[in-house]
């Protein structure tokens, strides 16, 4: 029974593998930078060790602030193309020297947003006539930047309703 359940788990892992995500990995001294794809933390560690030609006993930290990546769940919360630093035992993270010129590293606040909007809804409340008590409402919704829906709700004044 146990072998059957382990077989089902291994087959389901092969069939439902997590999607590959892009990451950037650098060495401790930031001289070597490589782009890698991975779906799990262990796979990323193995590929980083192979690519950077270092020991497989490594830890990965965010290059920007030194936060250690210690679980698959935390790895999946990171945005695509996050720069990670591979540290061998005995090495420690150090912040990037600020005095370097020609560096193409930018702080996180200046990075362009790489997420995609799911929906954008705009509400516009306006009056057709300054004497109107009630205003009109215009609603426009854009989904994934492709599909657009709009509606215009014109509220009639009390005189027009009573006629």
mmCIF file of N, CA and C in Angstrom, residues 104-155:
data_model
loop_
_atom_site.group_PDB
_atom_site.id
_atom_site.type_symbol
_atom_site.label_atom_id
_atom_site.label_comp_id
_atom_site.label_asym_id
_atom_site.label_seq_id
_atom_site.Cartn_x
_atom_site.Cartn_y
_atom_site.Cartn_z
ATOM 1 N N UNK A 104 24.794 48.832 -13.133
ATOM 2 C CA UNK A 104 23.429 48.866 -13.646
ATOM 3 C C UNK A 104 22.437 48.347 -12.626
ATOM 4 N N UNK A 105 22.824 48.304 -11.365
ATOM 5 C CA UNK A 105 21.936 47.824 -10.316
ATOM 6 C C UNK A 105 21.138 49.007 -9.788
ATOM 7 N N UNK A 106 19.837 48.856 -9.730
ATOM 8 C CA UNK A 106 18.972 49.925 -9.256
ATOM 9 C C UNK A 106 18.232 49.468 -8.017
ATOM 10 N N UNK A 107 17.884 50.369 -7.118
ATOM 11 C CA UNK A 107 17.104 49.981 -5.951
ATOM 12 C C UNK A 107 15.724 49.478 -6.347
ATOM 13 N N UNK A 108 15.099 48.761 -5.434
ATOM 14 C CA UNK A 108 13.798 48.149 -5.737
ATOM 15 C C UNK A 108 12.737 49.195 -6.034
ATOM 16 N N UNK A 109 12.840 50.384 -5.436
ATOM 17 C CA UNK A 109 11.831 51.409 -5.667
ATOM 18 C C UNK A 109 11.839 51.909 -7.108
ATOM 19 N N UNK A 110 12.984 51.829 -7.785
ATOM 20 C CA UNK A 110 13.091 52.339 -9.148
ATOM 21 C C UNK A 110 12.852 51.275 -10.206
ATOM 22 N N UNK A 111 12.638 50.037 -9.796
ATOM 23 C CA UNK A 111 12.434 48.965 -10.768
ATOM 24 C C UNK A 111 11.072 49.125 -11.430
ATOM 25 N N UNK A 112 10.997 48.850 -12.721
ATOM 26 C CA UNK A 112 9.686 48.909 -13.363
ATOM 27 C C UNK A 112 8.806 47.782 -12.860
ATOM 28 N N UNK A 113 7.532 48.037 -12.770
ATOM 29 C CA UNK A 113 6.595 47.030 -12.302
ATOM 30 C C UNK A 113 6.410 45.985 -13.377
ATOM 31 N N UNK A 114 6.656 44.710 -13.036
ATOM 32 C CA UNK A 114 6.555 43.670 -14.053
ATOM 33 C C UNK A 114 5.277 42.855 -13.922
ATOM 34 N N UNK A 115 4.387 43.233 -13.010
ATOM 35 C CA UNK A 115 3.121 42.527 -12.894
ATOM 36 C C UNK A 115 2.144 43.010 -13.948
ATOM 37 N N UNK A 116 1.171 42.223 -14.235
ATOM 38 C CA UNK A 116 0.165 42.592 -15.221
ATOM 39 C C UNK A 116 -1.145 42.878 -14.499
ATOM 40 N N UNK A 117 -1.808 43.969 -14.893
ATOM 41 C CA UNK A 117 -3.092 44.299 -14.284
ATOM 42 C C UNK A 117 -4.130 43.267 -14.678
ATOM 43 N N UNK A 118 -4.929 42.834 -13.721
ATOM 44 C CA UNK A 118 -6.022 41.920 -14.021
ATOM 45 C C UNK A 118 -7.229 42.730 -14.458
ATOM 46 N N UNK A 119 -7.550 43.755 -13.698
ATOM 47 C CA UNK A 119 -8.696 44.593 -14.057
ATOM 48 C C UNK A 119 -8.450 46.011 -13.577
ATOM 49 N N UNK A 120 -8.937 46.953 -14.348
ATOM 50 C CA UNK A 120 -8.872 48.361 -13.970
ATOM 51 C C UNK A 120 -10.274 48.929 -14.138
ATOM 52 N N UNK A 121 -10.815 49.497 -13.067
ATOM 53 C CA UNK A 121 -12.168 50.046 -13.088
ATOM 54 C C UNK A 121 -12.075 51.542 -12.807
ATOM 55 N N UNK A 122 -12.725 52.347 -13.650
ATOM 56 C CA UNK A 122 -12.728 53.800 -13.497
ATOM 57 C C UNK A 122 -14.161 54.279 -13.312
ATOM 58 N N UNK A 123 -14.389 55.044 -12.256
ATOM 59 C CA UNK A 123 -15.690 55.643 -11.987
ATOM 60 C C UNK A 123 -15.576 57.146 -12.212
ATOM 61 N N UNK A 124 -16.510 57.698 -12.959
ATOM 62 C CA UNK A 124 -16.514 59.134 -13.236
ATOM 63 C C UNK A 124 -17.902 59.673 -12.910
ATOM 64 N N UNK A 125 -17.987 60.490 -11.879
ATOM 65 C CA UNK A 125 -19.252 61.079 -11.454
ATOM 66 C C UNK A 125 -19.298 62.515 -11.973
ATOM 67 N N UNK A 126 -20.350 62.852 -12.700
ATOM 68 C CA UNK A 126 -20.432 64.183 -13.307
ATOM 69 C C UNK A 126 -21.875 64.651 -13.368
ATOM 70 N N UNK A 127 -22.068 65.941 -13.671
ATOM 71 C CA UNK A 127 -23.395 66.541 -13.839
ATOM 72 C C UNK A 127 -23.515 67.066 -15.260
ATOM 73 N N UNK A 128 -24.682 66.862 -15.858
ATOM 74 C CA UNK A 128 -24.928 67.394 -17.194
ATOM 75 C C UNK A 128 -25.213 68.893 -17.136
ATOM 76 N N UNK A 129 -25.817 69.327 -16.050
ATOM 77 C CA UNK A 129 -26.180 70.726 -15.879
ATOM 78 C C UNK A 129 -25.824 71.118 -14.445
ATOM 79 N N UNK A 130 -25.230 72.272 -14.236
ATOM 80 C CA UNK A 130 -24.866 72.663 -12.861
ATOM 81 C C UNK A 130 -26.055 72.752 -11.911
ATOM 82 N N UNK A 131 -27.269 72.928 -12.435
ATOM 83 C CA UNK A 131 -28.455 73.035 -11.588
ATOM 84 C C UNK A 131 -29.022 71.674 -11.195
ATOM 85 N N UNK A 132 -28.529 70.600 -11.807
ATOM 86 C CA UNK A 132 -29.031 69.258 -11.490
ATOM 87 C C UNK A 132 -28.696 68.894 -10.050
ATOM 88 N N UNK A 133 -29.656 68.242 -9.389
ATOM 89 C CA UNK A 133 -29.433 67.764 -8.025
ATOM 90 C C UNK A 133 -28.657 66.452 -8.061
ATOM 91 N N UNK A 134 -29.044 65.578 -8.965
ATOM 92 C CA UNK A 134 -28.410 64.273 -9.070
ATOM 93 C C UNK A 134 -27.365 64.303 -10.179
ATOM 94 N N UNK A 135 -26.302 63.578 -9.989
ATOM 95 C CA UNK A 135 -25.266 63.498 -11.011
ATOM 96 C C UNK A 135 -25.415 62.244 -11.835
ATOM 97 N N UNK A 136 -24.586 62.115 -12.838
ATOM 98 C CA UNK A 136 -24.555 60.919 -13.677
ATOM 99 C C UNK A 136 -23.264 60.166 -13.394
ATOM 100 N N UNK A 137 -23.278 58.886 -13.682
ATOM 101 C CA UNK A 137 -22.128 58.040 -13.386
ATOM 102 C C UNK A 137 -21.689 57.318 -14.644
ATOM 103 N N UNK A 138 -20.403 57.382 -14.914
ATOM 104 C CA UNK A 138 -19.817 56.655 -16.035
ATOM 105 C C UNK A 138 -18.831 55.645 -15.457
ATOM 106 N N UNK A 139 -18.954 54.385 -15.863
ATOM 107 C CA UNK A 139 -18.088 53.316 -15.366
ATOM 108 C C UNK A 139 -17.389 52.680 -16.553
ATOM 109 N N UNK A 140 -16.071 52.534 -16.449
ATOM 110 C CA UNK A 140 -15.310 51.876 -17.504
ATOM 111 C C UNK A 140 -14.426 50.822 -16.851
ATOM 112 N N UNK A 141 -14.472 49.599 -17.369
ATOM 113 C CA UNK A 141 -13.661 48.503 -16.841
ATOM 114 C C UNK A 141 -12.824 47.918 -17.968
ATOM 115 N N UNK A 142 -11.541 47.708 -17.677
ATOM 116 C CA UNK A 142 -10.631 47.089 -18.636
ATOM 117 C C UNK A 142 -10.075 45.833 -17.987
ATOM 118 N N UNK A 143 -10.171 44.702 -18.664
ATOM 119 C CA UNK A 143 -9.715 43.426 -18.133
ATOM 120 C C UNK A 143 -8.461 42.988 -18.869
ATOM 121 N N UNK A 144 -7.391 42.757 -18.119
ATOM 122 C CA UNK A 144 -6.103 42.286 -18.627
ATOM 123 C C UNK A 144 -5.581 43.152 -19.764
ATOM 124 N N UNK A 145 -5.963 44.395 -19.798
ATOM 125 C CA UNK A 145 -5.484 45.309 -20.820
ATOM 126 C C UNK A 145 -6.007 45.032 -22.213
ATOM 127 N N UNK A 146 -6.922 44.069 -22.366
ATOM 128 C CA UNK A 146 -7.410 43.690 -23.690
ATOM 129 C C UNK A 146 -8.881 44.006 -23.900
ATOM 130 N N UNK A 147 -9.712 43.658 -22.929
ATOM 131 C CA UNK A 147 -11.156 43.775 -23.083
ATOM 132 C C UNK A 147 -11.650 44.976 -22.293
ATOM 133 N N UNK A 148 -12.534 45.740 -22.905
ATOM 134 C CA UNK A 148 -13.030 46.949 -22.271
ATOM 135 C C UNK A 148 -14.554 46.961 -22.284
ATOM 136 N N UNK A 149 -15.138 47.355 -21.154
ATOM 137 C CA UNK A 149 -16.587 47.478 -21.017
ATOM 138 C C UNK A 149 -16.856 48.837 -20.386
ATOM 139 N N UNK A 150 -17.852 49.543 -20.908
ATOM 140 C CA UNK A 150 -18.185 50.827 -20.300
ATOM 141 C C UNK A 150 -19.697 50.971 -20.206
ATOM 142 N N UNK A 151 -20.140 51.747 -19.224
ATOM 143 C CA UNK A 151 -21.566 52.012 -19.027
ATOM 144 C C UNK A 151 -21.719 53.452 -18.563
ATOM 145 N N UNK A 152 -22.788 54.071 -19.002
ATOM 146 C CA UNK A 152 -23.061 55.454 -18.631
ATOM 147 C C UNK A 152 -24.457 55.510 -18.009
ATOM 148 N N UNK A 153 -24.531 55.825 -16.723
ATOM 149 C CA UNK A 153 -25.797 55.909 -16.009
ATOM 150 C C UNK A 153 -26.143 57.386 -15.841
ATOM 151 N N UNK A 154 -27.123 57.843 -16.602
ATOM 152 C CA UNK A 154 -27.529 59.243 -16.513
ATOM 153 C C UNK A 154 -28.739 59.345 -15.597
ATOM 154 N N UNK A 155 -28.568 60.064 -14.514
ATOM 155 C CA UNK A 155 -29.658 60.255 -13.563
ATOM 156 C C UNK A 155 -30.466 61.470 -13.994
#
